[in-house]
Amino acid sequence: PRSLASISGAFGVIILWWRQLEVAWGYSHLMDGGSREGQGQRGAGGSRGCRVPAGGAAAQQQRREAVSSRVEVSTPVTSFLRIREGAFLWEQGGSPYDGDALHRPPFVLFFFYPFVSAGDAVRAVAFAVLDALVALVLRRVAQEYLQSDEARPSCSLRGKLAKYKVQDARKWDVAHVGSEAGSGSDVEWLPDAVALIYLWHPYSILSCVGMSTLVLDHLVVALALLTALSRRAVLSVLLLSFATYSSPHSGFLLPAIALLLDRSSSNGRKGVSMGLTVGLFLIATGLLLVGSRLAIGSWDFVHAVYGFVVLVPDLVPNVGLFWYFFMEIFDHFKSFFLFIFQYHIAVYPIPLAVRLSHRPVFLAICLLAINAIFKSYPSVGDSSFCFALGPLMHRQLAGMRHMYYLMQVLLFVTVLSPIFWHLWIVTGSGNSNFYYALTVVFAAAQVLLLSESMLAVFRYDRGVRRKAAEEMKEGKYGEGEDGLDDRKKEKRLTHVRNKAKDN
């Protein structure tokens, strides 16, 4: 019943969002004064059959523009309109960073430059293809994850091997805790589920229709995770460097990638040291910055891209927490609180990497979620990428206690967001507090989801360790018996014999 209710709620969100787009298109049509309709009736001999295709194309274009103008979908950083403005300045012989239009680095501008001159239909297909590529890469990520050590229950024993007298966790035969956490073979359905959740999530659909350039960040991060899981160290670090170059907050994924590359594979292939990973990351990022300087002939992009993200000069409303706070705060306190807000994001990766060193994939999911909640200019597309990766931990997350209620909160916020925006901006019957309250609830629901998922994973690990301790007492070692040395086994057998004699 809960699954059916969630699916029904998701369909309800899609329908309500579509109704909001219809309303937005209706307002723009009324402002046009029906001129396009009148021209259609007078042109082409007044034929109704000749008027429908043009009207349908215009309606589709207006709906795409309505979605792309939504502050929940496009931000000053990810808006494709900013790419078009930067490309126009570049074509006129000036710097694409003149003024306050473009906040993407040069190579990202060059990537999307062919889309600027393409038609609307070609552009829409191109963004859909990029989204499909992200889904395919996420499917491969799920397949590689199922072959990794983290997908096995013995992953919970990492860091506790000395306590349980096991030399190699991969040889420890422990079943999953709780058969209700997932029955059947994960290999059969999990990769497809991850891809479909990303493709059919309402937030992903809105980002695709709104032509958000965030899809490039998703593609590069997904490729970095895939190459790290498949032990392609150099390629993974290069991809993470480009992701950081494109979106600075992606650099917080470095601990997760370093942990993935540092672990030895099941076929005996040695991992790459963390120091080497960090050094290669810094060199690749520096080369990208120098290459950008050579490409456009100036360092203007540094302040326009990275200074814009750190200093937050544009306080346009979005689903984040920065805009309203710095709109209301006094100017002489702004520098202090900017440091606090940015430091708050940067403080999480290292402690989480220490605590979740045995689960680097889950660490990456947590860091992506933190970026989606607390970065300067977030959008709903950031959250959809985290939701798509969530099923990888479906056995562990089955222990979440309040997931259903938190998902309902997210659904209600998604429905109310365009309504409160309409009350504030269009009708003027509300104020900014209406909309900011929803963004706070949206962030709080995501924070609670993240904390609930971490607690569920910790409970799962404790359950596996408790089960391992019980098997130690009962003498059920399974494959882990090969990991014990002869001296410890002889000592344990002597203890059992002495206890039998006493009895």
mmCIF file of C-alpha atoms in Angstrom, residues 67-68 70 72-87 101-105 107-116 123 126-128 130-131 134 198 203-204 206-221 242-243 245-247 250 305 375 377 379 381-382 385:
data_model
loop_
_atom_site.group_PDB
_atom_site.id
_atom_site.type_symbol
_atom_site.label_atom_id
_atom_site.label_comp_id
_atom_site.label_asym_id
_atom_site.label_seq_id
_atom_site.Cartn_x
_atom_site.Cartn_y
_atom_site.Cartn_z
ATOM 1 C CA VAL A 67 9.844 25.219 -17.420
ATOM 2 C CA SER A 68 13.311 26.667 -18.092
ATOM 3 C CA ARG A 70 11.296 28.122 -13.176
ATOM 4 C CA GLU A 72 13.418 25.340 -9.114
ATOM 5 C CA VAL A 73 14.808 24.012 -12.405
ATOM 6 C CA SER A 74 17.318 26.598 -13.661
ATOM 7 C CA THR A 75 19.759 28.656 -11.632
ATOM 8 C CA PRO A 76 22.137 31.441 -12.701
ATOM 9 C CA VAL A 77 24.820 28.742 -12.957
ATOM 10 C CA THR A 78 22.957 26.004 -14.842
ATOM 11 C CA SER A 79 20.609 28.020 -17.059
ATOM 12 C CA PHE A 80 21.047 27.374 -20.777
ATOM 13 C CA LEU A 81 19.990 30.979 -21.447
ATOM 14 C CA ARG A 82 23.246 32.095 -19.800
ATOM 15 C CA ILE A 83 25.156 29.842 -22.210
ATOM 16 C CA ARG A 84 23.424 31.525 -25.140
ATOM 17 C CA GLU A 85 24.321 34.988 -23.839
ATOM 18 C CA GLY A 86 27.954 33.997 -23.313
ATOM 19 C CA ALA A 87 28.103 32.479 -26.813
ATOM 20 C CA ALA A 101 25.689 36.567 -17.714
ATOM 21 C CA LEU A 102 27.836 33.439 -17.891
ATOM 22 C CA HIS A 103 28.961 31.500 -14.833
ATOM 23 C CA ARG A 104 30.233 28.337 -16.486
ATOM 24 C CA PRO A 105 33.915 27.683 -17.330
ATOM 25 C CA PHE A 107 35.220 24.273 -21.825
ATOM 26 C CA VAL A 108 31.609 23.856 -20.680
ATOM 27 C CA LEU A 109 30.680 26.802 -22.909
ATOM 28 C CA PHE A 110 32.476 25.140 -25.839
ATOM 29 C CA PHE A 111 30.625 21.870 -25.161
ATOM 30 C CA PHE A 112 27.191 23.500 -25.338
ATOM 31 C CA TYR A 113 28.100 25.958 -28.098
ATOM 32 C CA PRO A 114 26.754 23.722 -30.938
ATOM 33 C CA PHE A 115 23.395 23.603 -29.130
ATOM 34 C CA VAL A 116 23.044 27.386 -29.337
ATOM 35 C CA ARG A 123 18.242 21.007 -28.871
ATOM 36 C CA ALA A 126 20.219 16.561 -27.600
ATOM 37 C CA PHE A 127 19.343 17.150 -23.954
ATOM 38 C CA ALA A 128 17.189 14.014 -23.945
ATOM 39 C CA LEU A 130 22.419 13.365 -22.633
ATOM 40 C CA ASP A 131 19.896 12.308 -19.997
ATOM 41 C CA VAL A 134 23.437 9.449 -17.747
ATOM 42 C CA TYR A 198 16.639 8.562 -12.915
ATOM 43 C CA TYR A 203 12.827 16.297 -11.099
ATOM 44 C CA SER A 204 14.911 14.731 -13.877
ATOM 45 C CA LEU A 206 11.812 18.922 -15.418
ATOM 46 C CA SER A 207 15.570 19.451 -15.709
ATOM 47 C CA CYS A 208 15.592 17.851 -19.149
ATOM 48 C CA VAL A 209 12.608 19.846 -20.417
ATOM 49 C CA GLY A 210 14.074 23.021 -18.909
ATOM 50 C CA MET A 211 17.395 22.348 -20.697
ATOM 51 C CA SER A 212 19.471 22.640 -17.543
ATOM 52 C CA THR A 213 23.206 22.305 -18.177
ATOM 53 C CA LEU A 214 23.385 20.320 -14.932
ATOM 54 C CA VAL A 215 23.054 17.183 -17.069
ATOM 55 C CA LEU A 216 26.727 17.509 -18.064
ATOM 56 C CA ASP A 217 27.766 17.502 -14.403
ATOM 57 C CA HIS A 218 25.661 14.393 -13.801
ATOM 58 C CA LEU A 219 27.218 12.624 -16.770
ATOM 59 C CA VAL A 220 30.790 13.374 -15.720
ATOM 60 C CA VAL A 221 30.224 12.439 -12.053
ATOM 61 C CA PHE A 242 36.599 18.054 -14.949
ATOM 62 C CA ALA A 243 33.514 17.735 -12.726
ATOM 63 C CA TYR A 245 36.252 22.386 -12.905
ATOM 64 C CA SER A 246 32.650 22.550 -14.106
ATOM 65 C CA SER A 247 30.988 22.637 -10.659
ATOM 66 C CA SER A 250 31.912 18.204 -7.038
ATOM 67 C CA VAL A 305 32.653 31.063 -12.227
ATOM 68 C CA LYS A 375 25.463 24.408 -2.127
ATOM 69 C CA TYR A 377 22.724 27.543 -6.244
ATOM 70 C CA SER A 379 18.125 22.911 -8.207
ATOM 71 C CA GLY A 381 18.018 18.194 -10.667
ATOM 72 C CA ASP A 382 20.697 17.802 -7.991
ATOM 73 C CA PHE A 385 20.676 12.293 -9.146
#
